[in-house]
Short mmCIF file of C-alpha atoms and ligand atoms in Angstrom, two decimals:
data_model
loop_
_atom_site.label_atom_id
_atom_site.label_comp_id
_atom_site.label_asym_id
_atom_site.label_seq_id
_atom_site.Cartn_x
_atom_site.Cartn_y
_atom_site.Cartn_z
CA LEU J 1 82.43 -64.77 -144.68
CA THR J 2 84.66 -61.32 -143.55
CA LEU J 3 87.00 -64.63 -142.86
CA LEU J 4 86.74 -65.61 -146.31
CA ARG J 5 87.18 -62.70 -148.43
CA ARG J 6 90.30 -62.24 -145.89
CA ASP J 7 92.06 -65.46 -147.11
CA HIS J 8 90.63 -65.77 -150.57
CA TYR J 9 94.28 -64.66 -152.14
CA TYR J 10 95.23 -68.28 -151.24
CA ALA J 11 92.83 -70.30 -153.56
CA ARG J 12 92.94 -67.49 -155.77
CA SER J 13 96.37 -67.10 -156.82
CA PHE J 14 98.71 -69.73 -155.29
CA SER J 15 100.95 -70.55 -158.32
CA LYS J 16 101.97 -66.43 -157.94
CA ILE J 17 102.68 -66.71 -154.35
CA GLU J 18 105.72 -68.87 -154.65
CA LEU J 19 107.05 -66.13 -156.67
CA MET J 20 106.48 -63.86 -153.70
CA PRO J 21 109.68 -62.03 -152.26
CA ILE J 22 110.10 -63.44 -148.53
CA TYR J 23 111.73 -61.55 -145.50
CA ASP J 24 112.94 -63.52 -142.79
CA VAL J 25 111.76 -61.42 -139.69
CA SER J 26 113.25 -63.09 -136.93
CA VAL J 27 116.37 -62.92 -135.08
CA PRO J 28 119.60 -65.30 -135.28
CA LEU J 29 119.64 -67.45 -132.13
CA SER J 30 123.34 -67.40 -130.14
CA ALA J 31 125.55 -66.26 -127.13
CA ALA J 32 125.31 -62.92 -128.69
CA THR J 33 121.85 -62.58 -128.26
CA PRO J 34 120.04 -59.77 -126.18
CA THR J 35 117.96 -61.97 -123.44
CA TYR J 36 115.81 -60.11 -121.26
CA PRO J 37 116.34 -59.72 -117.64
CA GLY J 38 116.12 -62.26 -115.16
CA ASP J 39 115.27 -64.52 -117.84
CA PRO J 40 118.06 -67.28 -118.64
CA GLY J 41 121.12 -66.33 -121.15
CA ILE J 42 121.59 -68.37 -124.45
CA GLU J 43 124.14 -71.18 -124.76
CA ILE J 44 124.53 -72.80 -128.34
CA ASN J 45 127.51 -75.55 -127.13
CA GLN J 46 128.52 -78.29 -129.13
CA PHE J 47 127.40 -81.92 -127.19
CA LEU J 48 128.75 -84.40 -129.63
CA SER J 49 131.53 -83.36 -132.34
CA LEU J 50 133.25 -84.79 -135.28
CA THR J 51 136.60 -82.75 -134.27
CA ASN J 52 135.67 -84.30 -131.13
CA GLY J 53 135.94 -88.65 -132.51
CA ASN J 54 132.27 -88.63 -132.17
CA ALA J 55 130.18 -89.90 -135.28
CA ALA J 56 128.25 -86.51 -136.38
CA ASN J 57 127.62 -83.01 -135.25
CA VAL J 58 124.51 -82.19 -132.42
CA SER J 59 124.26 -79.33 -130.34
CA LEU J 60 123.16 -78.78 -127.27
CA LEU J 61 120.74 -75.80 -126.48
CA HIS J 62 119.78 -74.12 -123.80
CA PHE J 63 117.68 -71.07 -123.42
CA GLY J 64 114.03 -69.56 -122.04
CA ALA J 65 111.64 -69.86 -124.28
CA HIS J 66 110.87 -65.97 -124.54
CA SER J 67 114.21 -65.95 -126.18
CA GLY J 68 115.21 -64.36 -129.60
CA THR J 69 112.00 -64.01 -131.87
CA HIS J 70 109.21 -66.25 -129.71
CA VAL J 71 105.43 -65.81 -128.88
CA ASP J 72 103.37 -65.51 -126.06
CA ALA J 73 100.70 -67.86 -125.16
CA PRO J 74 97.87 -67.15 -122.65
CA ALA J 75 99.52 -69.28 -120.26
CA HIS J 76 102.54 -67.30 -119.42
CA PHE J 77 100.72 -64.75 -117.44
CA ILE J 78 96.62 -66.50 -116.99
CA ALA J 79 96.63 -69.56 -115.36
CA ASP J 80 95.55 -72.42 -116.75
CA GLY J 81 95.63 -70.47 -120.24
CA ALA J 82 95.90 -71.32 -123.37
CA ARG J 83 99.75 -73.62 -123.79
CA ALA J 84 101.47 -71.89 -126.86
CA ASP J 85 101.40 -75.88 -128.73
CA SER J 86 98.27 -74.94 -129.14
CA ILE J 87 97.69 -71.86 -130.59
CA PRO J 88 95.74 -71.72 -134.34
CA LEU J 89 98.17 -72.13 -136.96
CA GLN J 90 95.26 -70.19 -138.30
CA THR J 91 95.96 -67.26 -136.49
CA LEU J 92 99.66 -67.79 -137.08
CA ILE J 93 99.40 -67.90 -140.82
CA GLY J 94 97.69 -64.73 -142.61
CA VAL J 95 97.69 -61.58 -143.47
CA ALA J 96 99.32 -59.29 -141.84
CA GLU J 97 99.41 -55.46 -141.43
CA VAL J 98 103.33 -53.85 -140.89
CA ILE J 99 102.48 -50.45 -138.72
CA GLU J 100 105.00 -48.08 -138.90
CA VAL J 101 105.64 -45.69 -135.52
CA PRO J 102 107.18 -42.64 -135.82
CA PRO J 103 110.59 -42.44 -133.39
CA ALA J 104 108.94 -39.91 -131.62
CA VAL J 105 106.13 -42.73 -129.98
CA LYS J 106 108.05 -43.99 -127.38
CA VAL J 107 104.43 -46.00 -125.89
CA ILE J 108 101.85 -46.77 -128.57
CA ASP J 109 98.71 -46.26 -126.88
CA GLY J 110 94.77 -45.81 -127.99
CA GLY J 111 95.06 -43.12 -129.58
CA PHE J 112 97.49 -43.93 -132.52
CA ILE J 113 95.90 -47.41 -132.29
CA SER J 114 93.12 -45.78 -133.43
CA GLU J 115 94.65 -43.67 -136.43
CA SER J 116 96.87 -46.38 -137.23
CA CYS J 117 94.54 -49.14 -137.38
CA GLN J 118 92.08 -48.36 -139.74
CA ARG J 119 92.10 -51.41 -142.08
CA ARG J 120 91.53 -54.15 -139.57
CA GLU J 121 93.66 -57.20 -140.84
CA GLU J 122 93.45 -59.82 -137.69
CA ARG J 123 97.45 -59.55 -137.28
CA VAL J 124 99.17 -56.43 -136.53
CA LEU J 125 102.85 -55.99 -136.12
CA PHE J 126 104.35 -52.36 -134.63
CA LYS J 127 107.45 -51.23 -136.81
CA THR J 128 109.13 -48.86 -134.37
CA ARG J 129 112.87 -47.30 -133.20
CA ASN J 130 112.97 -51.13 -131.44
CA SER J 131 113.78 -53.29 -134.99
CA SER J 132 116.68 -50.99 -135.33
CA PHE J 133 118.60 -52.27 -131.38
CA TRP J 134 119.20 -55.73 -133.35
CA SER J 135 121.96 -53.78 -134.95
CA ASP J 136 123.81 -53.07 -132.06
CA ASN J 137 123.46 -56.85 -130.28
CA ALA J 138 126.94 -56.00 -128.56
CA SER J 139 125.65 -52.99 -125.91
CA GLY J 140 122.96 -55.91 -124.47
CA PHE J 141 119.76 -55.42 -123.63
CA ARG J 142 117.97 -52.25 -123.69
CA SER J 143 115.03 -51.59 -121.26
CA ASP J 144 114.31 -47.99 -123.05
CA TYR J 145 112.28 -49.33 -125.68
CA THR J 146 108.79 -48.78 -127.30
CA SER J 147 105.79 -50.25 -126.15
CA LEU J 148 101.96 -50.81 -125.66
CA ASP J 149 99.72 -49.86 -123.13
CA VAL J 150 96.84 -50.80 -122.07
CA SER J 151 94.83 -48.62 -123.47
CA ALA J 152 96.14 -49.84 -126.84
CA ALA J 153 96.11 -53.24 -126.57
CA GLU J 154 92.13 -52.69 -125.63
CA ARG J 155 91.47 -50.79 -128.71
CA LEU J 156 92.78 -53.15 -130.61
CA ILE J 157 90.93 -55.99 -128.49
CA ASP J 158 87.72 -53.63 -130.29
CA LEU J 159 88.88 -54.27 -133.98
CA GLY J 160 88.79 -58.17 -133.41
CA VAL J 161 93.03 -58.24 -133.64
CA LYS J 162 94.02 -62.38 -133.27
CA LEU J 163 97.90 -61.49 -133.43
CA VAL J 164 100.17 -59.02 -132.14
CA GLY J 165 103.66 -58.28 -133.09
CA ILE J 166 106.74 -55.42 -131.70
CA ASP J 167 109.69 -55.43 -132.59
CA TYR J 168 111.87 -55.74 -129.54
CA LEU J 169 111.76 -58.56 -126.23
CA SER J 170 108.75 -57.21 -124.91
CA ILE J 171 105.45 -55.62 -125.44
CA GLU J 172 105.36 -54.34 -121.89
CA ALA J 173 106.55 -50.94 -120.80
CA TYR J 174 110.19 -51.54 -118.88
CA GLY J 175 109.32 -52.01 -115.28
CA SER J 176 106.10 -52.50 -115.42
CA GLU J 177 105.05 -54.09 -112.51
CA THR J 178 101.07 -55.08 -113.43
CA PHE J 179 102.12 -56.54 -117.01
CA ALA J 180 98.29 -54.83 -117.65
CA THR J 181 99.61 -54.92 -121.02
CA HIS J 182 100.17 -58.88 -121.43
CA HIS J 183 96.53 -59.72 -118.91
CA VAL J 184 94.31 -57.67 -121.53
CA LEU J 185 95.45 -59.33 -124.53
CA LEU J 186 96.37 -63.27 -123.83
CA GLY J 187 93.36 -62.63 -121.63
CA LYS J 188 91.67 -62.16 -124.58
CA ASN J 189 93.28 -65.00 -126.30
CA VAL J 190 95.20 -62.91 -128.26
CA VAL J 191 98.65 -63.73 -129.74
CA ILE J 192 101.70 -61.67 -128.46
CA VAL J 193 104.39 -62.25 -131.07
CA GLU J 194 107.89 -60.50 -130.02
CA GLY J 195 111.38 -60.22 -130.88
CA LEU J 196 110.84 -59.16 -134.29
CA ASP J 197 113.59 -57.35 -136.51
CA LEU J 198 111.74 -55.26 -138.85
CA ARG J 199 114.64 -53.49 -140.31
CA THR J 200 114.34 -53.76 -143.50
CA ILE J 201 110.40 -54.13 -144.03
CA VAL J 202 108.41 -51.65 -145.89
CA PRO J 203 104.96 -50.92 -143.82
CA GLY J 204 102.22 -52.69 -145.48
CA ARG J 205 100.13 -55.82 -146.00
CA TYR J 206 102.10 -58.99 -145.65
CA GLU J 207 101.57 -62.35 -145.51
CA PHE J 208 102.99 -63.33 -142.33
CA ILE J 209 104.22 -66.88 -141.40
CA CYS J 210 105.23 -67.33 -137.58
CA LEU J 211 105.70 -71.34 -136.98
CA PRO J 212 106.46 -71.32 -133.23
CA LEU J 213 108.26 -74.45 -131.76
CA ARG J 214 106.19 -77.22 -130.45
CA LEU J 215 107.12 -77.26 -127.34
CA ALA J 216 104.64 -79.94 -125.22
CA GLY J 217 107.02 -79.45 -122.14
CA GLY J 218 107.01 -77.47 -119.51
CA SER J 219 104.05 -74.94 -118.46
CA GLY J 220 102.90 -73.68 -122.28
CA ASP J 221 103.60 -70.44 -121.74
CA GLY J 222 105.57 -69.37 -124.62
CA ALA J 223 108.06 -70.78 -128.26
CA PRO J 224 111.09 -69.39 -129.90
CA ALA J 225 109.60 -69.68 -133.31
CA ARG J 226 110.97 -68.91 -136.59
CA ALA J 227 108.90 -65.43 -138.20
CA VAL J 228 108.35 -64.64 -141.90
CA LEU J 229 106.74 -61.80 -144.47
CA ARG J 230 105.71 -62.60 -148.01
CA THR J 231 105.31 -60.30 -150.82
CA LEU J 232 101.01 -60.14 -151.54
CA PRO J 233 100.54 -60.67 -154.99
CA THR J 234 98.85 -57.12 -156.42
CA ASN J 235 96.13 -58.89 -158.22
ZN1 ZN C 301 107.08 -63.21 -124.39
#
């Protein structure tokens, strides 16, 4: 019943939704996009080109599944975990709350979740100081990004959250050797969205639409995604 009520806005005001502003919260993918240390770099080359006398332009893509804005599937850290191409679309599309994290908070913990996640949406996106990093990609990867600890992950699971998003290339503190936040979230099939750009987003409730590529090869650990937020109708 709770779920039905949450998604009721679709049926009630579909025509209004089509008129609401849409914000792109994915980052552009190019060789200039920072990547997580140890991951492949991003190369996008011309495989065929009109200027070379080919009949068409065709680009060749070379990058890791965790490049730019992307989802982490359970298979990223859990043997035999669910693959990115099997994440339910119902999880990837629906109402999300964008929560502002003050710049002084470098680690989102359980206490912060208890204070800030009162609406209990199934999708929660954290707008942190990380979003401003996207203004300066020339400086490369930043290891001092704001992250989410195990107590926060456990609290989000208690609240019934199904998808957690953050605005840099990992949700886990840099240098972690256990990857405990990933293990806790992915172990409960909570989808992680990393690499969001929430610079222009005013905190609040939106419709979130995140569509990762339906990669069927590889280990299913993740996939780059286009992600947008759409303003919800007011009634
Ligand atoms: Zn990832």
